[in-house]
Amino acid sequence: MINKLEKLSLLSEMISFANNEKDLKPIEYSFLLAIAKQLGICRADFDYLTVNPITYIHLKSQSERIVQFHRLVLLMNIDVEHTLKSEIKLYNYGLRMGLSHESINKVLYIMEEFPNKIVPADVLIDIFKVQYN
């Protein structure tokens, strides 16, 4: 189980990812706020993070890193206008989390096959399982 500081770090990372040189779009804000609630982070802490990012904390658990990567994939695909630049940014976030570059590439490739490019959680988990077995 991750602690509050790690949860704040995850959320801060997602806010940074969504802030791709512009303000958060309302749909991104709503999605991130829902993630904050899921993580048990209050709105005041969430709003604080939108202005004051905190330092990234590397998660020890492989499964938590995969879940975070999936959140980032979902966040990226909320924005219908995402670009190659956001895919590169996602790829780099995945590498920084210590995920396999083969798995990251496979997720980026396979997401084109799904409606709205949203990879189902079970498919994403299977992709990473192949690399770690």
mmCIF file of C-alpha atoms in Angstrom:
data_model
loop_
_atom_site.group_PDB
_atom_site.id
_atom_site.type_symbol
_atom_site.label_atom_id
_atom_site.label_comp_id
_atom_site.label_asym_id
_atom_site.label_seq_id
_atom_site.Cartn_x
_atom_site.Cartn_y
_atom_site.Cartn_z
ATOM 1 C CA MET A 1 0.000 0.000 0.000
ATOM 2 C CA ILE A 2 1.305 3.425 -0.854
ATOM 3 C CA ASN A 3 1.428 6.268 1.665
ATOM 4 C CA LYS A 4 -0.036 9.774 1.363
ATOM 5 C CA LEU A 5 3.204 11.365 0.147
ATOM 6 C CA GLU A 6 3.474 8.781 -2.645
ATOM 7 C CA LYS A 7 -0.153 9.409 -3.579
ATOM 8 C CA LEU A 8 0.479 13.157 -3.716
ATOM 9 C CA SER A 9 3.528 12.487 -5.871
ATOM 10 C CA LEU A 10 1.471 10.353 -8.289
ATOM 11 C CA LEU A 11 -1.171 13.031 -8.546
ATOM 12 C CA SER A 12 1.415 15.784 -8.979
ATOM 13 C CA GLU A 13 3.013 13.774 -11.776
ATOM 14 C CA MET A 14 -0.344 13.415 -13.521
ATOM 15 C CA ILE A 15 -1.057 17.134 -13.203
ATOM 16 C CA SER A 16 2.346 17.886 -14.672
ATOM 17 C CA PHE A 17 1.680 15.464 -17.519
ATOM 18 C CA ALA A 18 -1.680 17.111 -18.293
ATOM 19 C CA ASN A 19 -0.291 20.625 -18.082
ATOM 20 C CA ASN A 20 1.517 20.073 -21.374
ATOM 21 C CA GLU A 21 2.426 23.797 -21.703
ATOM 22 C CA LYS A 22 -1.181 24.911 -21.203
ATOM 23 C CA ASP A 23 -3.855 25.135 -18.564
ATOM 24 C CA LEU A 24 -5.757 22.039 -17.588
ATOM 25 C CA LYS A 25 -8.834 21.516 -19.703
ATOM 26 C CA PRO A 26 -12.062 21.066 -17.708
ATOM 27 C CA ILE A 27 -12.285 17.386 -18.686
ATOM 28 C CA GLU A 28 -8.683 16.795 -17.558
ATOM 29 C CA TYR A 29 -9.339 18.640 -14.304
ATOM 30 C CA SER A 30 -12.440 16.506 -13.641
ATOM 31 C CA PHE A 31 -10.554 13.292 -14.424
ATOM 32 C CA LEU A 32 -7.667 14.253 -12.151
ATOM 33 C CA LEU A 33 -10.040 15.270 -9.377
ATOM 34 C CA ALA A 34 -11.716 11.844 -9.655
ATOM 35 C CA ILE A 35 -8.299 10.174 -9.368
ATOM 36 C CA ALA A 36 -7.546 12.338 -6.320
ATOM 37 C CA LYS A 37 -10.757 11.177 -4.670
ATOM 38 C CA GLN A 38 -9.933 7.564 -5.562
ATOM 39 C CA LEU A 39 -6.537 8.024 -3.886
ATOM 40 C CA GLY A 40 -8.107 9.632 -0.812
ATOM 41 C CA ILE A 41 -6.668 13.082 -1.521
ATOM 42 C CA CYS A 42 -8.885 16.019 -0.507
ATOM 43 C CA ARG A 43 -9.757 18.787 -2.933
ATOM 44 C CA ALA A 44 -7.670 21.358 -1.046
ATOM 45 C CA ASP A 45 -4.541 19.201 -1.429
ATOM 46 C CA PHE A 46 -5.417 18.570 -5.076
ATOM 47 C CA ASP A 47 -5.824 22.288 -5.794
ATOM 48 C CA TYR A 48 -2.540 22.971 -3.999
ATOM 49 C CA LEU A 49 -0.766 20.466 -6.273
ATOM 50 C CA THR A 50 -2.097 22.166 -9.414
ATOM 51 C CA VAL A 51 -0.050 25.231 -8.453
ATOM 52 C CA ASN A 52 2.756 23.668 -6.396
ATOM 53 C CA PRO A 53 4.033 20.378 -7.811
ATOM 54 C CA ILE A 54 5.985 18.101 -5.514
ATOM 55 C CA THR A 55 9.009 15.972 -6.216
ATOM 56 C CA TYR A 56 8.503 12.620 -7.916
ATOM 57 C CA ILE A 57 8.778 9.615 -5.604
ATOM 58 C CA HIS A 58 9.627 6.329 -7.280
ATOM 59 C CA LEU A 59 7.136 3.588 -6.411
ATOM 60 C CA LYS A 60 8.676 0.325 -5.265
ATOM 61 C CA SER A 61 5.761 -1.845 -6.323
ATOM 62 C CA GLN A 62 5.758 -2.884 -9.978
ATOM 63 C CA SER A 63 1.977 -3.224 -9.932
ATOM 64 C CA GLU A 64 1.535 0.341 -8.606
ATOM 65 C CA ARG A 65 3.802 1.652 -11.382
ATOM 66 C CA ILE A 66 1.727 -0.197 -14.001
ATOM 67 C CA VAL A 67 -1.479 1.238 -12.525
ATOM 68 C CA GLN A 68 0.039 4.730 -12.636
ATOM 69 C CA PHE A 69 1.111 4.222 -16.249
ATOM 70 C CA HIS A 70 -2.446 3.157 -17.102
ATOM 71 C CA ARG A 71 -3.766 6.337 -15.462
ATOM 72 C CA LEU A 72 -1.400 8.362 -17.630
ATOM 73 C CA VAL A 73 -2.565 6.520 -20.769
ATOM 74 C CA LEU A 74 -6.183 7.303 -19.853
ATOM 75 C CA LEU A 75 -5.303 10.931 -19.122
ATOM 76 C CA MET A 76 -3.489 11.341 -22.421
ATOM 77 C CA ASN A 77 -6.421 9.904 -24.357
ATOM 78 C CA ILE A 78 -8.999 12.124 -22.669
ATOM 79 C CA ASP A 79 -7.528 14.853 -24.835
ATOM 80 C CA VAL A 80 -8.685 13.876 -28.314
ATOM 81 C CA GLU A 81 -6.076 16.243 -29.754
ATOM 82 C CA HIS A 82 -3.071 14.559 -28.158
ATOM 83 C CA THR A 83 0.073 14.664 -30.241
ATOM 84 C CA LEU A 84 3.195 12.650 -30.866
ATOM 85 C CA LYS A 85 4.800 14.925 -28.282
ATOM 86 C CA SER A 86 2.418 13.624 -25.591
ATOM 87 C CA GLU A 87 3.127 10.032 -26.627
ATOM 88 C CA ILE A 88 6.865 10.692 -26.290
ATOM 89 C CA LYS A 89 6.233 12.294 -22.910
ATOM 90 C CA LEU A 90 4.210 9.231 -21.830
ATOM 91 C CA TYR A 91 6.983 6.936 -23.059
ATOM 92 C CA ASN A 92 9.553 8.879 -21.020
ATOM 93 C CA TYR A 93 7.355 8.816 -17.909
ATOM 94 C CA GLY A 94 7.077 5.042 -18.283
ATOM 95 C CA LEU A 95 10.835 4.660 -18.583
ATOM 96 C CA ARG A 96 11.389 6.882 -15.548
ATOM 97 C CA MET A 97 9.038 4.621 -13.592
ATOM 98 C CA GLY A 98 11.245 1.662 -14.528
ATOM 99 C CA LEU A 99 8.811 0.026 -16.919
ATOM 100 C CA SER A 100 10.001 -2.027 -19.857
ATOM 101 C CA HIS A 101 10.430 -0.026 -23.063
ATOM 102 C CA GLU A 102 9.072 -2.988 -25.043
ATOM 103 C CA SER A 103 5.871 -2.961 -22.993
ATOM 104 C CA ILE A 104 5.508 0.808 -23.271
ATOM 105 C CA ASN A 105 5.933 0.618 -27.057
ATOM 106 C CA LYS A 106 3.394 -2.201 -27.259
ATOM 107 C CA VAL A 107 0.839 -0.159 -25.288
ATOM 108 C CA LEU A 108 1.392 2.879 -27.524
ATOM 109 C CA TYR A 109 1.030 0.693 -30.609
ATOM 110 C CA ILE A 110 -1.985 -1.310 -29.485
ATOM 111 C CA MET A 111 -3.976 1.665 -28.198
ATOM 112 C CA GLU A 112 -4.748 2.558 -31.816
ATOM 113 C CA GLU A 113 -6.915 -0.574 -31.997
ATOM 114 C CA PHE A 114 -9.311 0.479 -29.226
ATOM 115 C CA PRO A 115 -12.180 2.970 -29.259
ATOM 116 C CA ASN A 116 -10.921 6.380 -28.157
ATOM 117 C CA LYS A 117 -7.457 4.766 -27.862
ATOM 118 C CA ILE A 118 -8.311 3.651 -24.335
ATOM 119 C CA VAL A 119 -6.512 0.400 -23.565
ATOM 120 C CA PRO A 120 -8.537 -1.770 -21.167
ATOM 121 C CA ALA A 121 -6.772 -2.447 -17.870
ATOM 122 C CA ASP A 122 -6.683 -6.218 -18.391
ATOM 123 C CA VAL A 123 -5.015 -5.832 -21.811
ATOM 124 C CA LEU A 124 -2.428 -3.437 -20.393
ATOM 125 C CA ILE A 125 -1.672 -5.763 -17.487
ATOM 126 C CA ASP A 126 -1.232 -8.703 -19.877
ATOM 127 C CA ILE A 127 1.260 -6.666 -21.927
ATOM 128 C CA PHE A 128 3.385 -6.015 -18.852
ATOM 129 C CA LYS A 129 3.024 -9.603 -17.562
ATOM 130 C CA VAL A 130 4.661 -10.910 -20.748
ATOM 131 C CA GLN A 131 7.738 -8.791 -20.090
ATOM 132 C CA TYR A 132 8.075 -9.727 -16.422
ATOM 133 C CA ASN A 133 7.562 -13.485 -16.659
#
